Structure formats: structure tokens, C-alpha cells
mmCIF file of N, CA, C and O in Angstrom:
data_model
loop_
_atom_site.group_PDB
_atom_site.id
_atom_site.type_symbol
_atom_site.label_atom_id
_atom_site.label_comp_id
_atom_site.label_asym_id
_atom_site.label_seq_id
_atom_site.Cartn_x
_atom_site.Cartn_y
_atom_site.Cartn_z
ATOM 1 N N MET Y 1 47.149 222.606 182.360
ATOM 2 C CA MET Y 1 47.334 221.240 181.908
ATOM 3 C C MET Y 1 46.002 220.465 181.972
ATOM 4 O O MET Y 1 45.721 219.665 181.097
ATOM 5 N N ALA Y 2 45.219 220.751 183.027
ATOM 6 C CA ALA Y 2 43.944 220.048 183.186
ATOM 7 C C ALA Y 2 42.977 220.436 182.069
ATOM 8 O O ALA Y 2 42.228 219.586 181.561
ATOM 9 N N ALA Y 3 42.989 221.702 181.686
ATOM 10 C CA ALA Y 3 42.113 222.156 180.604
ATOM 11 C C ALA Y 3 42.498 221.501 179.287
ATOM 12 O O ALA Y 3 41.624 221.091 178.511
ATOM 13 N N LYS Y 4 43.791 221.408 179.044
ATOM 14 C CA LYS Y 4 44.259 220.782 177.806
ATOM 15 C C LYS Y 4 43.836 219.319 177.759
ATOM 16 O O LYS Y 4 43.397 218.823 176.724
ATOM 17 N N GLU Y 5 43.927 218.637 178.882
ATOM 18 C CA GLU Y 5 43.528 217.239 178.938
ATOM 19 C C GLU Y 5 42.011 217.100 178.760
ATOM 20 O O GLU Y 5 41.538 216.187 178.088
ATOM 21 N N ALA Y 6 41.250 218.026 179.349
ATOM 22 C CA ALA Y 6 39.791 217.981 179.217
ATOM 23 C C ALA Y 6 39.374 218.201 177.765
ATOM 24 O O ALA Y 6 38.488 217.508 177.250
ATOM 25 N N VAL Y 7 40.004 219.157 177.115
ATOM 26 C CA VAL Y 7 39.697 219.420 175.705
ATOM 27 C C VAL Y 7 40.084 218.221 174.859
ATOM 28 O O VAL Y 7 39.337 217.804 173.968
ATOM 29 N N SER Y 8 41.226 217.637 175.152
ATOM 30 C CA SER Y 8 41.694 216.481 174.409
ATOM 31 C C SER Y 8 40.727 215.308 174.568
ATOM 32 O O SER Y 8 40.391 214.618 173.595
ATOM 33 N N GLU Y 9 40.239 215.088 175.789
ATOM 34 C CA GLU Y 9 39.282 214.003 176.023
ATOM 35 C C GLU Y 9 37.937 214.296 175.348
ATOM 36 O O GLU Y 9 37.289 213.386 174.833
ATOM 37 N N THR Y 10 37.540 215.559 175.334
ATOM 38 C CA THR Y 10 36.292 215.921 174.668
ATOM 39 C C THR Y 10 36.393 215.659 173.176
ATOM 40 O O THR Y 10 35.482 215.085 172.570
ATOM 41 N N PHE Y 11 37.503 216.064 172.576
ATOM 42 C CA PHE Y 11 37.700 215.797 171.152
ATOM 43 C C PHE Y 11 37.735 214.300 170.882
ATOM 44 O O PHE Y 11 37.185 213.829 169.890
ATOM 45 N N LEU Y 12 38.368 213.541 171.759
ATOM 46 C CA LEU Y 12 38.451 212.097 171.585
ATOM 47 C C LEU Y 12 37.059 211.476 171.681
ATOM 48 O O LEU Y 12 36.723 210.567 170.922
ATOM 49 N N THR Y 13 36.219 212.000 172.581
ATOM 50 C CA THR Y 13 34.845 211.523 172.700
ATOM 51 C C THR Y 13 34.073 211.802 171.410
ATOM 52 O O THR Y 13 33.213 211.009 171.001
ATOM 53 N N LEU Y 14 34.378 212.915 170.767
ATOM 54 C CA LEU Y 14 33.726 213.271 169.510
ATOM 55 C C LEU Y 14 34.303 212.520 168.314
ATOM 56 O O LEU Y 14 33.814 212.654 167.196
ATOM 57 N N GLY Y 15 35.357 211.754 168.547
ATOM 58 C CA GLY Y 15 35.948 210.972 167.473
ATOM 59 C C GLY Y 15 37.126 211.649 166.800
ATOM 60 O O GLY Y 15 37.521 211.259 165.702
ATOM 61 N N LEU Y 16 37.690 212.667 167.437
ATOM 62 C CA LEU Y 16 38.832 213.384 166.870
ATOM 63 C C LEU Y 16 40.076 213.087 167.705
ATOM 64 O O LEU Y 16 40.118 213.380 168.895
ATOM 65 N N ASP Y 17 41.071 212.494 167.096
ATOM 66 C CA ASP Y 17 42.315 212.169 167.796
ATOM 67 C C ASP Y 17 43.258 213.361 167.699
ATOM 68 O O ASP Y 17 43.777 213.677 166.635
ATOM 69 N N THR Y 18 43.492 214.030 168.829
ATOM 70 C CA THR Y 18 44.311 215.245 168.830
ATOM 71 C C THR Y 18 45.797 214.958 168.738
ATOM 72 O O THR Y 18 46.592 215.884 168.653
ATOM 73 N N LYS Y 19 46.171 213.680 168.712
ATOM 74 C CA LYS Y 19 47.596 213.350 168.558
ATOM 75 C C LYS Y 19 48.079 213.660 167.142
ATOM 76 O O LYS Y 19 49.267 213.829 166.913
ATOM 77 N N ASP Y 20 47.133 213.748 166.207
ATOM 78 C CA ASP Y 20 47.452 214.106 164.819
ATOM 79 C C ASP Y 20 46.696 215.386 164.470
ATOM 80 O O ASP Y 20 45.583 215.343 163.947
ATOM 81 N N PRO Y 21 47.276 216.567 164.788
ATOM 82 C CA PRO Y 21 46.549 217.825 164.601
ATOM 83 C C PRO Y 21 46.189 218.124 163.147
ATOM 84 O O PRO Y 21 45.164 218.748 162.877
ATOM 85 N N ILE Y 22 46.993 217.678 162.199
ATOM 86 C CA ILE Y 22 46.690 217.925 160.787
ATOM 87 C C ILE Y 22 45.393 217.211 160.397
ATOM 88 O O ILE Y 22 44.557 217.767 159.684
ATOM 89 N N SER Y 23 45.216 216.004 160.887
ATOM 90 C CA SER Y 23 43.995 215.256 160.603
ATOM 91 C C SER Y 23 42.781 215.967 161.191
ATOM 92 O O SER Y 23 41.731 216.059 160.543
ATOM 93 N N VAL Y 24 42.910 216.481 162.405
ATOM 94 C CA VAL Y 24 41.809 217.204 163.042
ATOM 95 C C VAL Y 24 41.487 218.469 162.246
ATOM 96 O O VAL Y 24 40.318 218.788 162.008
ATOM 97 N N GLN Y 25 42.507 219.184 161.811
ATOM 98 C CA GLN Y 25 42.285 220.397 161.008
ATOM 99 C C GLN Y 25 41.581 220.045 159.696
ATOM 100 O O GLN Y 25 40.681 220.782 159.263
ATOM 101 N N ASN Y 26 41.978 218.946 159.086
ATOM 102 C CA ASN Y 26 41.334 218.536 157.839
ATOM 103 C C ASN Y 26 39.866 218.183 158.064
ATOM 104 O O ASN Y 26 39.012 218.503 157.230
ATOM 105 N N GLN Y 27 39.580 217.543 159.188
ATOM 106 C CA GLN Y 27 38.186 217.199 159.481
ATOM 107 C C GLN Y 27 37.349 218.454 159.710
ATOM 108 O O GLN Y 27 36.212 218.549 159.232
ATOM 109 N N PHE Y 28 37.902 219.425 160.442
ATOM 110 C CA PHE Y 28 37.172 220.676 160.642
ATOM 111 C C PHE Y 28 37.006 221.443 159.332
ATOM 112 O O PHE Y 28 35.968 222.062 159.086
ATOM 113 N N ALA Y 29 38.032 221.399 158.479
ATOM 114 C CA ALA Y 29 37.931 222.064 157.174
ATOM 115 C C ALA Y 29 36.844 221.399 156.328
ATOM 116 O O ALA Y 29 36.077 222.087 155.639
ATOM 117 N N THR Y 30 36.752 220.073 156.400
ATOM 118 C CA THR Y 30 35.712 219.364 155.659
ATOM 119 C C THR Y 30 34.328 219.763 156.161
ATOM 120 O O THR Y 30 33.414 220.019 155.369
ATOM 121 N N LEU Y 31 34.168 219.835 157.477
ATOM 122 C CA LEU Y 31 32.885 220.260 158.043
ATOM 123 C C LEU Y 31 32.532 221.681 157.619
ATOM 124 O O LEU Y 31 31.372 221.978 157.304
ATOM 125 N N ARG Y 32 33.529 222.569 157.598
ATOM 126 C CA ARG Y 32 33.286 223.947 157.174
ATOM 127 C C ARG Y 32 32.850 223.979 155.710
ATOM 128 O O ARG Y 32 31.908 224.695 155.352
ATOM 129 N N ASN Y 33 33.513 223.188 154.873
ATOM 130 C CA ASN Y 33 33.143 223.151 153.452
ATOM 131 C C ASN Y 33 31.738 222.604 153.251
ATOM 132 O O ASN Y 33 30.988 223.090 152.397
ATOM 133 N N ILE Y 34 31.367 221.594 154.024
ATOM 134 C CA ILE Y 34 30.008 221.053 153.943
ATOM 135 C C ILE Y 34 29.012 222.125 154.357
ATOM 136 O O ILE Y 34 27.959 222.301 153.728
ATOM 137 N N HIS Y 35 29.337 222.853 155.423
ATOM 138 C CA HIS Y 35 28.453 223.927 155.895
ATOM 139 C C HIS Y 35 28.258 224.982 154.814
ATOM 140 O O HIS Y 35 27.123 225.382 154.529
ATOM 141 N N TYR Y 36 29.337 225.435 154.200
ATOM 142 C CA TYR Y 36 29.226 226.446 153.154
ATOM 143 C C TYR Y 36 28.483 225.901 151.937
ATOM 144 O O TYR Y 36 27.709 226.613 151.300
ATOM 145 N N GLY Y 37 28.710 224.641 151.609
ATOM 146 C CA GLY Y 37 28.004 224.030 150.487
ATOM 147 C C GLY Y 37 26.506 223.951 150.735
ATOM 148 O O GLY Y 37 25.703 224.248 149.848
ATOM 149 N N MET Y 38 26.118 223.578 151.948
ATOM 150 C CA MET Y 38 24.699 223.505 152.280
ATOM 151 C C MET Y 38 24.064 224.899 152.274
ATOM 152 O O MET Y 38 22.916 225.057 151.874
ATOM 153 N N ARG Y 39 24.818 225.901 152.708
ATOM 154 C CA ARG Y 39 24.301 227.278 152.667
ATOM 155 C C ARG Y 39 24.064 227.699 151.213
ATOM 156 O O ARG Y 39 23.053 228.332 150.908
ATOM 157 N N HIS Y 40 24.984 227.339 150.328
ATOM 158 C CA HIS Y 40 24.832 227.678 148.913
ATOM 159 C C HIS Y 40 23.616 226.961 148.318
ATOM 160 O O HIS Y 40 22.839 227.567 147.566
ATOM 161 N N VAL Y 41 23.442 225.689 148.653
ATOM 162 C CA VAL Y 41 22.288 224.932 148.158
ATOM 163 C C VAL Y 41 20.992 225.584 148.632
ATOM 164 O O VAL Y 41 20.033 225.729 147.862
ATOM 165 N N ARG Y 42 20.946 226.000 149.902
ATOM 166 C CA ARG Y 42 19.754 226.658 150.440
ATOM 167 C C ARG Y 42 19.453 227.937 149.661
ATOM 168 O O ARG Y 42 18.310 228.205 149.296
ATOM 169 N N ASN Y 43 20.493 228.727 149.383
ATOM 170 C CA ASN Y 43 20.287 229.984 148.653
ATOM 171 C C ASN Y 43 19.791 229.733 147.229
ATOM 172 O O ASN Y 43 18.947 230.471 146.724
ATOM 173 N N VAL Y 44 20.313 228.699 146.593
ATOM 174 C CA VAL Y 44 19.872 228.372 145.230
ATOM 175 C C VAL Y 44 18.417 227.931 145.244
ATOM 176 O O VAL Y 44 17.620 228.319 144.373
ATOM 177 N N ILE Y 45 18.027 227.144 146.235
ATOM 178 C CA ILE Y 45 16.637 226.689 146.328
ATOM 179 C C ILE Y 45 15.711 227.872 146.574
ATOM 180 O O ILE Y 45 14.644 227.986 145.939
ATOM 181 N N ILE Y 46 16.092 228.770 147.466
ATOM 182 C CA ILE Y 46 15.263 229.953 147.737
ATOM 183 C C ILE Y 46 15.123 230.802 146.477
ATOM 184 O O ILE Y 46 14.028 231.259 146.144
ATOM 185 N N ALA Y 47 16.227 231.003 145.758
ATOM 186 C CA ALA Y 47 16.165 231.792 144.519
ATOM 187 C C ALA Y 47 15.270 231.105 143.488
ATOM 188 O O ALA Y 47 14.505 231.777 142.782
ATOM 189 N N GLY Y 48 15.318 229.792 143.405
ATOM 190 C CA GLY Y 48 14.471 229.066 142.461
ATOM 191 C C GLY Y 48 12.995 229.189 142.801
ATOM 192 O O GLY Y 48 12.161 229.399 141.915
ATOM 193 N N VAL Y 49 12.673 229.067 144.087
ATOM 194 C CA VAL Y 49 11.277 229.181 144.506
ATOM 195 C C VAL Y 49 10.764 230.591 144.255
ATOM 196 O O VAL Y 49 9.655 230.780 143.734
ATOM 197 N N LEU Y 50 11.553 231.597 144.597
ATOM 198 C CA LEU Y 50 11.136 232.977 144.346
ATOM 199 C C LEU Y 50 11.003 233.256 142.850
ATOM 200 O O LEU Y 50 10.057 233.924 142.418
ATOM 201 N N GLY Y 51 11.934 232.750 142.068
ATOM 202 C CA GLY Y 51 11.852 232.925 140.616
ATOM 203 C C GLY Y 51 10.614 232.283 140.037
ATOM 204 O O GLY Y 51 9.947 232.852 139.167
ATOM 205 N N ALA Y 52 10.275 231.085 140.526
ATOM 206 C CA ALA Y 52 9.063 230.409 140.047
ATOM 207 C C ALA Y 52 7.815 231.185 140.446
ATOM 208 O O ALA Y 52 6.872 231.313 139.649
ATOM 209 N N ALA Y 53 7.800 231.724 141.659
ATOM 210 C CA ALA Y 53 6.632 232.491 142.116
ATOM 211 C C ALA Y 53 6.459 233.760 141.291
ATOM 212 O O ALA Y 53 5.339 234.100 140.875
ATOM 213 N N VAL Y 54 7.540 234.469 141.039
ATOM 214 C CA VAL Y 54 7.455 235.704 140.244
ATOM 215 C C VAL Y 54 7.048 235.378 138.809
ATOM 216 O O VAL Y 54 6.191 236.052 138.230
ATOM 217 N N SER Y 55 7.633 234.326 138.238
ATOM 218 C CA SER Y 55 7.265 233.938 136.873
ATOM 219 C C SER Y 55 5.799 233.554 136.787
ATOM 220 O O SER Y 55 5.098 233.914 135.831
ATOM 221 N N GLY Y 56 5.303 232.823 137.788
ATOM 222 C CA GLY Y 56 3.895 232.447 137.813
ATOM 223 C C GLY Y 56 3.002 233.673 137.907
ATOM 224 O O GLY Y 56 1.966 233.742 137.236
ATOM 225 N N GLY Y 57 3.377 234.640 138.734
ATOM 226 C CA GLY Y 57 2.595 235.867 138.857
ATOM 227 C C GLY Y 57 2.560 236.650 137.560
ATOM 228 O O GLY Y 57 1.503 237.155 137.151
ATOM 229 N N VAL Y 58 3.698 236.753 136.894
ATOM 230 C CA VAL Y 58 3.754 237.460 135.606
ATOM 231 C C VAL Y 58 2.916 236.725 134.575
ATOM 232 O O VAL Y 58 2.188 237.352 133.794
ATOM 233 N N TRP Y 59 2.984 235.398 134.559
ATOM 234 C CA TRP Y 59 2.196 234.612 133.604
ATOM 235 C C TRP Y 59 0.697 234.827 133.837
ATOM 236 O O TRP Y 59 -0.059 235.011 132.879
ATOM 237 N N VAL Y 60 0.263 234.794 135.106
ATOM 238 C CA VAL Y 60 -1.156 235.002 135.412
ATOM 239 C C VAL Y 60 -1.586 236.398 134.977
ATOM 240 O O VAL Y 60 -2.649 236.573 134.372
ATOM 241 N N PHE Y 61 -0.764 237.404 135.271
ATOM 242 C CA PHE Y 61 -1.093 238.769 134.860
ATOM 243 C C PHE Y 61 -1.194 238.865 133.345
ATOM 244 O O PHE Y 61 -2.146 239.430 132.812
ATOM 245 N N TRP Y 62 -0.223 238.310 132.629
ATOM 246 C CA TRP Y 62 -0.200 238.405 131.164
ATOM 247 C C TRP Y 62 -1.384 237.660 130.552
ATOM 248 O O TRP Y 62 -2.010 238.139 129.603
ATOM 249 N N THR Y 63 -1.721 236.489 131.092
ATOM 250 C CA THR Y 63 -2.863 235.733 130.582
ATOM 251 C C THR Y 63 -4.158 236.517 130.796
ATOM 252 O O THR Y 63 -5.000 236.590 129.903
ATOM 253 N N GLY Y 64 -4.330 237.105 131.939
ATOM 254 C CA GLY Y 64 -5.509 237.921 132.207
ATOM 255 C C GLY Y 64 -5.559 239.146 131.328
ATOM 256 O O GLY Y 64 -6.622 239.537 130.829
ATOM 257 N N PHE Y 65 -4.416 239.772 131.106
ATOM 258 C CA PHE Y 65 -4.350 240.952 130.244
ATOM 259 C C PHE Y 65 -4.745 240.598 128.812
ATOM 260 O O PHE Y 65 -5.522 241.305 128.181
ATOM 261 N N LYS Y 66 -4.215 239.484 128.292
ATOM 262 C CA LYS Y 66 -4.556 239.066 126.934
ATOM 263 C C LYS Y 66 -6.031 238.725 126.817
ATOM 264 O O LYS Y 66 -6.677 239.057 125.815
ATOM 265 N N ALA Y 67 -6.566 238.079 127.855
ATOM 266 C CA ALA Y 67 -7.982 237.702 127.819
ATOM 267 C C ALA Y 67 -8.872 238.948 127.848
ATOM 268 O O ALA Y 67 -9.881 239.011 127.133
ATOM 269 N N SER Y 68 -8.497 239.941 128.625
ATOM 270 C CA SER Y 68 -9.322 241.149 128.677
ATOM 271 C C SER Y 68 -9.170 241.973 127.403
ATOM 272 O O SER Y 68 -10.120 242.638 126.982
ATOM 273 N N ALA Y 69 -8.025 241.923 126.770
ATOM 274 C CA ALA Y 69 -7.822 242.659 125.522
ATOM 275 C C ALA Y 69 -8.560 241.990 124.363
ATOM 276 O O ALA Y 69 -9.015 242.667 123.439
ATOM 277 N N ALA Y 70 -8.718 240.684 124.419
ATOM 278 C CA ALA Y 70 -9.382 239.956 123.337
ATOM 279 C C ALA Y 70 -10.892 239.928 123.505
ATOM 280 O O ALA Y 70 -11.616 239.617 122.557
ATOM 281 N N ALA Y 71 -11.388 240.253 124.681
ATOM 282 C CA ALA Y 71 -12.837 240.219 124.929
ATOM 283 C C ALA Y 71 -13.512 241.336 124.145
ATOM 284 O O ALA Y 71 -12.976 242.440 124.036
ATOM 285 N N PRO Y 72 -14.697 241.043 123.603
ATOM 286 C CA PRO Y 72 -15.412 242.097 122.874
ATOM 287 C C PRO Y 72 -15.847 243.200 123.832
ATOM 288 O O PRO Y 72 -16.224 242.950 124.962
ATOM 289 N N SER Y 73 -15.784 244.387 123.353
ATOM 290 C CA SER Y 73 -16.152 245.548 124.172
ATOM 291 C C SER Y 73 -17.664 245.649 124.271
ATOM 292 O O SER Y 73 -18.373 245.546 123.271
ATOM 293 N N THR Y 74 -18.188 245.887 125.475
ATOM 294 C CA THR Y 74 -19.627 246.025 125.657
ATOM 295 C C THR Y 74 -20.023 247.469 125.853
ATOM 296 O O THR Y 74 -21.175 247.772 126.107
ATOM 297 N N ILE Y 75 -19.101 248.390 125.706
ATOM 298 C CA ILE Y 75 -19.379 249.812 125.870
ATOM 299 C C ILE Y 75 -19.828 250.338 124.505
ATOM 300 O O ILE Y 75 -19.118 250.220 123.514
ATOM 301 N N SER Y 76 -21.015 250.925 124.461
ATOM 302 C CA SER Y 76 -21.486 251.459 123.186
ATOM 303 C C SER Y 76 -21.102 252.946 123.088
ATOM 304 O O SER Y 76 -20.909 253.627 124.079
ATOM 305 N N ALA Y 77 -20.998 253.396 121.872
ATOM 306 C CA ALA Y 77 -20.638 254.781 121.621
ATOM 307 C C ALA Y 77 -21.802 255.681 122.041
ATOM 308 O O ALA Y 77 -22.962 255.290 121.957
ATOM 309 N N PRO Y 78 -21.513 256.898 122.474
ATOM 310 C CA PRO Y 78 -22.594 257.812 122.884
ATOM 311 C C PRO Y 78 -23.509 258.122 121.695
ATOM 312 O O PRO Y 78 -23.038 258.443 120.597
ATOM 313 N N GLY Y 79 -24.788 257.967 121.909
ATOM 314 C CA GLY Y 79 -25.770 258.277 120.882
ATOM 315 C C GLY Y 79 -25.903 257.207 119.817
ATOM 316 O O GLY Y 79 -26.702 257.327 118.901
ATOM 317 N N GLY Y 80 -25.141 256.160 119.896
ATOM 318 C CA GLY Y 80 -25.194 255.105 118.862
ATOM 319 C C GLY Y 80 -25.807 253.823 119.382
ATOM 320 O O GLY Y 80 -26.178 253.705 120.531
ATOM 321 N N HIS Y 81 -25.979 252.852 118.464
ATOM 322 C CA HIS Y 81 -26.558 251.579 118.864
ATOM 323 C C HIS Y 81 -25.534 250.525 118.944
ATOM 324 O O HIS Y 81 -24.684 250.185 118.396
#
């Protein structure tokens, strides 16, 4: 009985009235949904940053490749001028 009262007082201190258990369950469900939503947002941001980094790397590689392909060749043919 003492443990139940201690838990009840702790919840009341946190702003949760245990006299209405459905309300408490709804509040915990809301917190869980916020937690999962924030986790999803974090994953989307990480994927966006990684995608931007990979795209930037590919762009730099492709730009360098095009520039080296367009540069005039300075290698002369053997025996020629």
C-alpha cells in the first residue's frame, strides 16, 4: 500500500493525476508518439545530410573528370612533333 501511495504521489508531483488512469495512459501515449516522431525527424535529417554529402562528392568527381577530359593533351606521339 505504501508503494502504491508513493508512486501515486510521484505521478502527482509530475502532473499526472492517477485518479483518472485513462488520462494518464493518453498522456504517456502522447509522449511515446512525440518520441517516435522526433526519432523519425532525426533519421530524415541524417539521411538528407548524407545524401547531400554523397551528391556533392559525385558532383566534384564529375566536374573534375569533365575538366580533365576537356583539357588538351600534352603527351606527344613517339617520334613526332
